[in-house]
CSV table of N, CA and C in Angstrom, one decimal:
chain,number,residue,atom,x,y,z
B,228,UNK,N,0.9,-1.4,0.0
B,228,UNK,CA,0.0,0.2,-0.1
B,228,UNK,C,0.8,1.5,0.0
B,229,UNK,N,2.2,1.3,0.9
B,229,UNK,CA,2.9,2.4,0.9
B,229,UNK,C,3.5,2.5,-0.6
B,230,UNK,N,4.1,1.5,-1.4
B,230,UNK,CA,4.4,1.8,-2.5
B,230,UNK,C,3.2,2.2,-3.4
B,231,UNK,N,2.2,1.9,-3.6
B,231,UNK,CA,1.2,2.3,-4.2
B,231,UNK,C,0.7,3.8,-4.0
B,232,UNK,N,0.8,4.1,-2.8
B,232,UNK,CA,0.6,5.6,-2.5
B,232,UNK,C,1.9,6.6,-3.0
B,233,UNK,N,2.9,6.1,-2.5
B,233,UNK,CA,4.1,6.6,-3.2
B,233,UNK,C,4.2,6.7,-4.8
B,234,UNK,N,3.5,5.9,-5.3
B,234,UNK,CA,3.6,5.8,-6.7
B,234,UNK,C,2.6,7.1,-7.4
B,235,UNK,N,1.6,7.0,-6.7
B,235,UNK,CA,0.6,8.0,-7.2
B,235,UNK,C,0.8,9.5,-6.7
B,236,UNK,N,1.5,9.7,-5.7
B,236,UNK,CA,1.9,11.0,-5.5
B,236,UNK,C,2.8,11.4,-6.3
B,237,UNK,N,4.0,10.9,-6.2
B,237,UNK,CA,5.1,11.1,-6.9
B,237,UNK,C,6.0,12.4,-6.2
B,238,UNK,N,7.0,12.5,-7.1
B,238,UNK,CA,8.2,13.6,-6.7
B,238,UNK,C,7.4,14.9,-6.7
B,239,UNK,N,7.9,15.9,-6.1
B,239,UNK,CA,7.5,17.3,-6.2
B,239,UNK,C,6.1,17.6,-5.8
B,240,UNK,N,5.4,16.8,-4.9
B,240,UNK,CA,4.1,16.9,-4.4
B,240,UNK,C,4.2,17.2,-3.0
B,241,UNK,N,3.0,17.5,-2.5
B,241,UNK,CA,3.2,17.7,-0.8
B,241,UNK,C,1.6,16.8,-0.5
B,242,UNK,N,1.8,16.1,0.5
B,242,UNK,CA,0.7,15.5,1.0
B,242,UNK,C,0.3,16.0,2.6
B,243,UNK,N,-0.6,16.6,2.3
B,243,UNK,CA,-1.1,17.3,3.7
B,243,UNK,C,-2.0,16.6,4.4
B,244,UNK,N,-1.5,16.0,5.6
B,244,UNK,CA,-2.5,15.5,6.6
B,244,UNK,C,-2.9,16.1,7.8
B,245,UNK,N,-4.4,16.6,7.7
B,245,UNK,CA,-4.8,17.2,8.7
B,245,UNK,C,-5.2,16.3,9.9
B,246,UNK,N,-5.5,16.9,11.1
B,246,UNK,CA,-5.7,16.2,12.3
B,246,UNK,C,-4.6,15.2,12.3
B,247,UNK,N,-3.5,15.3,12.3
B,247,UNK,CA,-2.4,14.4,12.3
B,247,UNK,C,-2.0,13.9,13.7
B,248,UNK,N,-2.6,14.6,14.7
B,248,UNK,CA,-2.3,14.3,16.2
B,248,UNK,C,-3.2,13.0,16.3
B,249,UNK,N,-4.2,12.8,15.4
B,249,UNK,CA,-5.0,11.2,15.5
B,249,UNK,C,-4.1,10.2,15.1
B,250,UNK,N,-2.9,10.3,14.4
B,250,UNK,CA,-2.2,9.4,14.2
B,250,UNK,C,-1.3,8.5,15.2
B,251,UNK,N,-1.2,9.6,16.2
B,251,UNK,CA,-0.8,8.7,17.5
B,251,UNK,C,-1.5,7.9,18.2
B,252,UNK,N,-2.0,6.7,17.9
B,252,UNK,CA,-2.3,5.6,18.2
B,252,UNK,C,-1.7,4.5,18.6
B,253,UNK,N,-2.2,3.4,19.3
B,253,UNK,CA,-1.4,2.5,19.7
B,253,UNK,C,-1.8,1.6,18.5
B,254,UNK,N,-0.5,0.6,18.1
B,254,UNK,CA,-1.1,-0.2,16.8
B,254,UNK,C,-1.5,-1.7,17.7
B,255,UNK,N,-2.6,-2.0,17.0
B,255,UNK,CA,-3.1,-3.1,17.7
B,255,UNK,C,-2.0,-4.6,17.6
B,256,UNK,N,-1.4,-4.9,16.6
B,256,UNK,CA,-0.4,-6.1,16.5
B,256,UNK,C,0.6,-5.6,17.3
B,257,UNK,N,1.3,-4.6,17.0
B,257,UNK,CA,2.9,-4.2,17.6
B,257,UNK,C,2.6,-3.8,18.8
B,258,UNK,N,1.7,-2.9,19.1
B,258,UNK,CA,1.7,-2.4,20.7
B,258,UNK,C,2.7,-0.8,20.6
B,259,UNK,N,2.8,-0.6,19.9
B,259,UNK,CA,3.6,0.8,19.6
B,259,UNK,C,2.6,1.7,19.4
B,260,UNK,N,3.3,3.3,19.5
B,260,UNK,CA,2.3,4.6,19.3
B,260,UNK,C,2.9,4.9,18.4
B,261,UNK,N,2.3,5.6,17.2
B,261,UNK,CA,2.6,6.4,16.4
B,261,UNK,C,3.2,5.9,15.2
B,262,UNK,N,2.9,4.4,15.1
B,262,UNK,CA,3.7,4.0,13.7
B,262,UNK,C,3.2,4.7,12.5
B,263,UNK,N,2.2,5.2,12.5
B,263,UNK,CA,1.7,5.8,11.4
B,263,UNK,C,2.4,6.9,10.8
B,264,UNK,N,3.1,7.5,11.6
B,264,UNK,CA,4.1,8.3,11.1
B,264,UNK,C,5.4,7.8,10.5
B,265,UNK,N,5.9,6.6,11.0
B,265,UNK,CA,6.7,6.0,10.0
B,265,UNK,C,6.5,5.6,8.7
B,266,UNK,N,5.1,5.2,8.9
B,266,UNK,CA,4.7,4.8,7.7
B,266,UNK,C,4.5,5.7,6.7
B,267,UNK,N,4.0,6.7,7.1
B,267,UNK,CA,4.1,8.0,6.0
B,267,UNK,C,5.4,8.8,5.6
B,268,UNK,N,6.3,8.5,6.7
B,268,UNK,CA,8.0,9.0,6.1
B,268,UNK,C,8.2,8.1,5.4
B,269,UNK,N,8.2,6.9,5.4
B,269,UNK,CA,8.4,5.7,4.5
B,269,UNK,C,7.9,5.7,3.0
B,270,UNK,N,6.8,6.2,3.0
B,270,UNK,CA,6.1,6.6,1.7
B,270,UNK,C,6.6,7.7,1.1
B,271,UNK,N,6.7,8.6,1.8
B,271,UNK,CA,7.3,9.9,1.4
B,271,UNK,C,8.8,9.8,1.0
B,272,UNK,N,9.6,9.0,1.4
B,272,UNK,CA,11.1,8.9,1.1
B,272,UNK,C,10.9,8.0,-0.1
B,273,UNK,N,10.1,7.2,-0.4
B,273,UNK,CA,9.7,6.3,-1.4
B,273,UNK,C,9.3,7.1,-2.6
B,274,UNK,N,8.5,7.7,-2.5
B,274,UNK,CA,7.7,8.6,-3.5
B,274,UNK,C,8.2,9.9,-3.8
B,275,UNK,N,9.3,10.4,-3.1
B,275,UNK,CA,9.8,11.8,-3.0
B,275,UNK,C,9.0,12.9,-3.2
B,276,UNK,N,7.9,12.8,-2.2
B,276,UNK,CA,6.9,13.8,-1.9
B,276,UNK,C,6.8,14.3,-0.7
B,277,UNK,N,6.6,15.5,-0.3
B,277,UNK,CA,6.6,16.1,0.9
B,277,UNK,C,5.7,15.8,1.7
B,278,UNK,N,5.6,16.1,3.2
B,278,UNK,CA,4.7,16.0,4.2
B,278,UNK,C,4.3,17.1,4.7
B,279,UNK,N,3.4,17.4,4.9
B,279,UNK,CA,3.0,18.5,6.0
B,279,UNK,C,1.8,18.1,7.0
B,280,UNK,N,2.5,17.9,8.1
B,280,UNK,CA,1.5,17.3,9.2
B,280,UNK,C,0.8,18.6,10.1
B,281,UNK,N,-0.6,18.6,9.9
B,281,UNK,CA,-1.3,19.9,10.6
B,281,UNK,C,-2.3,18.9,11.9
B,282,UNK,N,-2.5,19.8,12.6
B,282,UNK,CA,-3.1,19.3,13.7
B,282,UNK,C,-3.5,20.2,14.9
B,283,UNK,N,-3.8,19.9,16.1
B,283,UNK,CA,-4.1,20.6,17.1
B,283,UNK,C,-2.9,21.0,18.1
B,284,UNK,N,-3.0,21.5,19.2
B,284,UNK,CA,-2.0,21.9,19.9
B,284,UNK,C,-0.9,20.8,20.5
B,285,UNK,N,-1.6,19.6,20.5
B,285,UNK,CA,-0.7,18.5,21.0
B,285,UNK,C,0.2,18.1,19.8
B,286,UNK,N,0.2,18.2,19.0
B,286,UNK,CA,1.0,17.8,17.9
B,286,UNK,C,2.4,17.9,18.1
B,287,UNK,N,2.8,19.2,18.6
B,287,UNK,CA,4.1,19.5,18.9
B,287,UNK,C,4.8,18.4,19.9
B,288,UNK,N,4.1,18.5,21.0
B,288,UNK,CA,4.6,17.5,21.9
B,288,UNK,C,4.7,15.8,21.4
B,289,UNK,N,3.9,15.5,20.5
B,289,UNK,CA,3.7,14.6,19.9
B,289,UNK,C,4.9,14.0,19.1
B,290,UNK,N,5.3,15.1,18.3
B,290,UNK,CA,6.4,15.3,17.2
B,290,UNK,C,7.8,14.9,18.1
B,291,UNK,N,7.7,15.3,19.3
B,291,UNK,CA,8.8,15.4,20.3
B,291,UNK,C,9.2,13.9,20.5
B,292,UNK,N,8.4,13.1,20.4
B,292,UNK,CA,8.7,11.7,20.6
B,292,UNK,C,9.1,10.8,19.3
B,293,UNK,N,9.3,11.5,18.4
B,293,UNK,CA,9.5,11.0,16.9
B,293,UNK,C,10.9,11.8,16.5
B,294,UNK,N,12.2,11.4,17.1
B,294,UNK,CA,13.4,12.1,16.5
B,294,UNK,C,13.5,12.4,14.8
B,295,UNK,N,13.2,10.9,14.4
B,295,UNK,CA,13.2,10.7,13.0
B,295,UNK,C,12.4,11.7,12.1
B,296,UNK,N,11.3,12.1,12.9
B,296,UNK,CA,10.5,13.1,12.3
B,296,UNK,C,10.7,14.6,12.4
B,297,UNK,N,11.6,14.7,13.6
B,297,UNK,CA,12.0,16.1,13.9
B,297,UNK,C,13.1,16.4,12.8
B,298,UNK,N,13.8,15.5,12.7
B,298,UNK,CA,15.2,15.7,11.8
B,298,UNK,C,14.9,16.0,10.5
B,299,UNK,N,13.5,15.7,10.0
B,299,UNK,CA,13.2,15.7,8.8
B,299,UNK,C,12.3,16.8,8.8
B,300,UNK,N,12.1,17.4,9.7
B,300,UNK,CA,11.1,19.1,9.9
B,300,UNK,C,12.1,20.3,9.2
B,301,UNK,N,11.3,20.9,8.4
B,301,UNK,CA,12.1,22.1,7.4
B,301,UNK,C,11.7,23.1,8.2
B,302,UNK,N,10.5,23.5,8.3
B,302,UNK,CA,10.2,24.5,9.0
B,302,UNK,C,8.6,24.5,9.7
B,303,UNK,N,9.0,23.9,11.3
B,303,UNK,CA,7.9,23.5,12.1
B,303,UNK,C,7.1,25.0,12.1
B,304,UNK,N,5.7,25.3,12.3
B,304,UNK,CA,5.2,26.3,12.6
B,304,UNK,C,3.8,26.1,13.4
B,305,UNK,N,4.1,26.6,14.5
B,305,UNK,CA,2.8,26.5,15.7
B,305,UNK,C,2.0,27.7,15.5
B,306,UNK,N,0.9,27.7,15.4
B,306,UNK,CA,-0.2,29.1,15.6
B,306,UNK,C,-1.1,28.6,16.3
B,307,UNK,N,-0.8,29.4,17.5
B,307,UNK,CA,-1.6,29.2,18.7
B,307,UNK,C,-2.9,29.9,19.0
B,308,UNK,N,-3.1,30.9,17.7
B,308,UNK,CA,-4.5,31.4,18.0
B,308,UNK,C,-4.9,32.1,16.4
B,309,UNK,N,-5.9,32.3,16.1
B,309,UNK,CA,-6.4,32.7,14.9
B,309,UNK,C,-6.3,34.3,14.9
B,310,UNK,N,-5.6,34.9,14.0
B,310,UNK,CA,-5.5,36.3,14.0
B,310,UNK,C,-7.0,36.9,13.4
B,311,UNK,N,-7.0,38.2,13.9
B,311,UNK,CA,-8.3,38.8,13.3
B,311,UNK,C,-8.2,39.1,11.7
B,312,UNK,N,-6.8,39.2,11.3
B,312,UNK,CA,-6.4,39.6,9.8
B,312,UNK,C,-6.9,38.2,9.0
B,313,UNK,N,-6.7,37.0,9.8
B,313,UNK,CA,-7.3,35.8,9.2
B,313,UNK,C,-8.7,35.6,8.9
B,314,UNK,N,-9.5,35.9,10.1
B,314,UNK,CA,-10.7,36.0,10.3
B,314,UNK,C,-11.4,37.1,9.2
B,315,UNK,N,-10.8,38.2,9.1
B,315,UNK,CA,-11.0,39.3,8.1
B,315,UNK,C,-11.1,38.9,6.6
B,316,UNK,N,-10.2,38.1,6.5
B,316,UNK,CA,-9.7,37.6,4.9
B,316,UNK,C,-10.8,36.6,4.6
B,317,UNK,N,-11.0,35.9,5.8
B,317,UNK,CA,-12.1,34.8,5.7
B,317,UNK,C,-13.7,35.2,5.1
B,318,UNK,N,-13.9,36.2,6.0
B,318,UNK,CA,-15.3,37.0,5.9
B,318,UNK,C,-15.3,37.9,4.6
B,319,UNK,N,-14.3,38.4,4.2
B,319,UNK,CA,-14.2,39.0,3.2
B,319,UNK,C,-14.8,38.4,1.9
B,320,UNK,N,-14.2,37.0,1.7
B,320,UNK,CA,-14.7,36.1,0.8
B,320,UNK,C,-16.0,36.1,0.7
B,321,UNK,N,-16.8,36.3,1.6
B,321,UNK,CA,-18.4,36.2,1.8
B,321,UNK,C,-19.2,37.7,1.8
B,322,UNK,N,-18.4,38.6,1.4
B,322,UNK,CA,-18.5,39.9,1.5
B,322,UNK,C,-19.0,40.5,2.8
B,323,UNK,N,-18.4,40.0,4.1
B,323,UNK,CA,-18.5,40.6,5.0
B,323,UNK,C,-17.3,41.3,5.4
B,324,UNK,N,-17.4,42.8,5.4
B,324,UNK,CA,-16.5,43.5,5.6
B,324,UNK,C,-16.6,44.4,6.9
B,325,UNK,N,-17.8,44.7,7.2
B,325,UNK,CA,-18.0,45.7,8.5
B,325,UNK,C,-17.2,45.1,9.8
B,326,UNK,N,-16.9,46.6,10.4
B,326,UNK,CA,-16.3,45.7,11.5
B,326,UNK,C,-16.8,45.2,12.3
B,327,UNK,N,-18.3,45.3,12.6
B,327,UNK,CA,-19.1,44.3,13.7
B,327,UNK,C,-19.3,43.1,13.3
B,328,UNK,N,-19.2,42.6,11.9
B,328,UNK,CA,-19.3,41.2,11.4
B,328,UNK,C,-17.8,40.6,11.8
B,329,UNK,N,-16.8,41.6,11.5
B,329,UNK,CA,-15.4,41.0,11.7
B,329,UNK,C,-15.4,40.5,13.2
B,330,UNK,N,-15.8,41.4,13.9
B,330,UNK,CA,-15.5,41.0,15.3
B,330,UNK,C,-16.3,40.2,15.8
B,331,UNK,N,-17.8,39.9,15.3
B,331,UNK,CA,-18.3,38.9,15.8
B,331,UNK,C,-17.9,37.7,15.3
B,332,UNK,N,-17.3,37.6,14.2
B,332,UNK,CA,-16.4,36.3,13.6
B,332,UNK,C,-15.5,36.2,14.5
B,333,UNK,N,-14.6,37.1,15.1
B,333,UNK,CA,-13.2,36.9,15.6
B,333,UNK,C,-13.3,36.2,16.7
B,334,UNK,N,-14.5,36.7,17.4
B,334,UNK,CA,-14.9,36.0,18.8
B,334,UNK,C,-15.0,34.4,18.8
B,335,UNK,N,-16.1,34.4,17.7
B,335,UNK,CA,-16.2,32.8,17.1
B,335,UNK,C,-15.0,32.2,16.8
B,336,UNK,N,-14.0,32.8,16.6
B,336,UNK,CA,-12.7,32.0,15.9
B,336,UNK,C,-11.8,31.7,17.2
B,337,UNK,N,-12.2,32.5,18.2
B,337,UNK,CA,-11.0,32.2,19.6
B,337,UNK,C,-11.6,31.1,20.2
B,338,UNK,N,-13.0,30.4,20.1
B,338,UNK,CA,-13.3,29.3,20.7
B,338,UNK,C,-12.6,27.8,20.0
B,339,UNK,N,-12.7,26.9,20.7
B,339,UNK,CA,-12.2,25.7,19.9
B,339,UNK,C,-13.1,25.3,18.7
B,340,UNK,N,-12.2,25.3,17.9
B,340,UNK,CA,-12.7,24.8,16.3
B,340,UNK,C,-12.0,26.1,15.3
B,341,UNK,N,-11.7,26.9,16.0
B,341,UNK,CA,-11.1,28.1,15.2
B,341,UNK,C,-12.0,28.9,14.0
B,342,UNK,N,-11.3,28.9,12.9
B,342,UNK,CA,-11.8,28.9,11.7
B,342,UNK,C,-12.7,28.1,11.0
B,343,UNK,N,-12.9,27.0,11.5
B,343,UNK,CA,-14.1,26.0,11.2
B,343,UNK,C,-15.1,26.4,11.7
B,344,UNK,N,-15.2,27.0,12.8
B,344,UNK,CA,-16.5,27.6,13.5
B,344,UNK,C,-17.0,29.0,12.6
B,345,UNK,N,-15.7,29.7,12.1
B,345,UNK,CA,-16.3,31.0,11.5
B,345,UNK,C,-16.9,30.5,9.8
B,346,UNK,N,-16.1,29.3,9.5
B,346,UNK,CA,-17.1,28.8,8.1
B,346,UNK,C,-18.5,28.5,8.6
B,347,UNK,N,-18.7,27.6,9.7
B,347,UNK,CA,-20.2,27.4,9.8
B,347,UNK,C,-21.1,28.3,10.3
B,348,UNK,N,-20.5,29.4,10.7
B,348,UNK,CA,-21.5,30.5,11.5
B,348,UNK,C,-21.9,31.3,9.7
B,349,UNK,N,-20.9,31.6,9.0
B,349,UNK,CA,-21.0,32.3,7.9
B,349,UNK,C,-21.8,31.4,6.9
B,350,UNK,N,-21.8,30.1,6.7
B,350,UNK,CA,-22.9,29.4,6.0
B,350,UNK,C,-24.1,29.4,6.8
B,351,UNK,N,-24.3,29.2,7.9
B,351,UNK,CA,-25.7,29.3,8.7
B,351,UNK,C,-26.2,30.6,8.5
B,352,UNK,N,-25.5,31.5,8.6
B,352,UNK,CA,-26.0,32.9,8.4
B,352,UNK,C,-26.4,33.1,6.9
B,353,UNK,N,-25.8,32.5,6.0
B,353,UNK,CA,-26.2,32.9,4.7
B,353,UNK,C,-27.7,32.0,4.2
B,354,UNK,N,-27.9,30.8,5.2
B,354,UNK,CA,-29.2,30.2,5.1
B,354,UNK,C,-30.3,31.0,5.8
B,355,UNK,N,-29.9,31.9,6.9
B,355,UNK,CA,-30.7,32.6,7.5
B,355,UNK,C,-31.3,33.7,6.7
B,356,UNK,N,-30.2,34.4,6.0
B,356,UNK,CA,-30.4,35.5,5.2
B,356,UNK,C,-31.1,35.4,3.9
B,357,UNK,N,-31.1,33.9,3.3
B,357,UNK,CA,-32.0,33.5,2.0
B,357,UNK,C,-31.2,34.0,1.0
B,358,UNK,N,-32.2,35.1,0.4
B,358,UNK,CA,-31.5,35.9,-0.8
B,358,UNK,C,-31.1,36.9,-0.6
B,359,UNK,N,-31.4,37.5,0.7
B,359,UNK,CA,-30.6,38.8,1.3
B,359,UNK,C,-29.4,38.7,1.5
B,360,UNK,N,-28.6,40.1,1.7
B,360,UNK,CA,-27.2,40.1,1.9
B,360,UNK,C,-27.2,39.5,3.6
B,361,UNK,N,-26.1,39.0,3.8
B,361,UNK,CA,-25.9,38.8,5.1
B,361,UNK,C,-25.5,40.0,5.9
B,362,UNK,N,-26.3,39.8,7.3
B,362,UNK,CA,-25.8,40.9,8.3
B,362,UNK,C,-25.4,40.5,9.4
B,363,UNK,N,-25.1,41.7,10.5
B,363,UNK,CA,-24.6,41.1,11.6
B,363,UNK,C,-25.8,40.5,12.4
B,364,UNK,N,-27.1,40.8,12.2
B,364,UNK,CA,-28.1,40.2,12.9
B,364,UNK,C,-28.1,38.6,12.3
B,365,UNK,N,-27.9,38.1,11.3
B,365,UNK,CA,-28.0,36.9,10.7
B,365,UNK,C,-26.7,36.3,11.4
B,366,UNK,N,-25.8,36.8,11.5
B,366,UNK,CA,-24.3,36.1,12.0
B,366,UNK,C,-24.6,36.1,13.7
B,367,UNK,N,-25.4,37.1,14.4
B,367,UNK,CA,-25.5,36.7,15.8
B,367,UNK,C,-26.6,35.4,15.8
B,368,UNK,N,-27.5,35.2,15.1
B,368,UNK,CA,-28.7,34.2,15.1
B,368,UNK,C,-27.9,32.9,14.8
B,369,UNK,N,-26.7,32.8,13.8
B,369,UNK,CA,-26.2,31.7,13.5
B,369,UNK,C,-25.2,31.2,14.7
B,370,UNK,N,-24.8,32.1,15.2
B,370,UNK,CA,-23.8,31.9,16.7
B,370,UNK,C,-24.5,31.2,17.7
B,371,UNK,N,-25.7,32.0,17.8
B,371,UNK,CA,-26.9,31.6,18.7
B,371,UNK,C,-26.9,30.2,18.3
B,372,UNK,N,-27.6,29.8,17.3
B,372,UNK,CA,-28.0,28.7,16.7
B,372,UNK,C,-27.0,27.5,17.0
B,373,UNK,N,-25.7,27.8,16.4
B,373,UNK,CA,-24.6,26.9,16.6
B,373,UNK,C,-24.3,26.5,17.9
B,374,UNK,N,-24.7,27.5,19.0
B,374,UNK,CA,-24.5,27.4,20.3
B,374,UNK,C,-22.5,27.7,20.6
B,375,UNK,N,-22.5,28.8,20.0
B,375,UNK,CA,-21.2,29.2,19.7
B,375,UNK,C,-21.3,30.9,20.4
B,376,UNK,N,-22.4,31.1,21.3
B,376,UNK,CA,-22.4,32.4,21.8
B,376,UNK,C,-21.7,32.6,23.0
B,377,UNK,N,-20.5,32.2,23.5
B,377,UNK,CA,-19.8,32.1,24.6
B,377,UNK,C,-20.4,31.9,26.0
B,378,UNK,N,-21.8,31.2,25.9
B,378,UNK,CA,-22.4,31.4,27.0
B,378,UNK,C,-21.7,30.0,27.9
B,379,UNK,N,-20.6,29.3,27.2
B,379,UNK,CA,-20.4,28.2,27.9
B,379,UNK,C,-21.1,26.9,27.3
B,380,UNK,N,-22.1,27.1,26.6
B,380,UNK,CA,-22.8,25.9,26.0
B,380,UNK,C,-22.1,25.7,24.9
B,381,UNK,N,-21.9,24.8,24.4
B,381,UNK,CA,-21.2,24.2,23.3
B,381,UNK,C,-21.9,23.0,22.6
């Protein structure tokens, strides 16, 4: 399977693995944890493609347990919070540029789920707006509907 993956991706490509922290599981046969990382590295070496491992904030500490992965890292980047600029850029794609709209979405981005929450709120607000332009009122309704109103209930 590793040879097949390597041949399909080939050189000068990147395999982006989202939620990579979930690869740190105990292998049923060997009892070791994180063998999936080794599998990916071997496939990458075979196929000549690069790996980008993305995950939550537990991933950097997991990576510390695998020196063979650390030595292959070119430029590790840890993003601990979503910036207002990131939220504004995402919101602008949907025509949401008013300060109140960006502020509402920035508050949502600070919750667990980050930009995924922002996308969900924008999508739900669009449903509430129907054929009309999404407004701050639609965003507020979506935030409440998705239980992201920071009342602690999620």
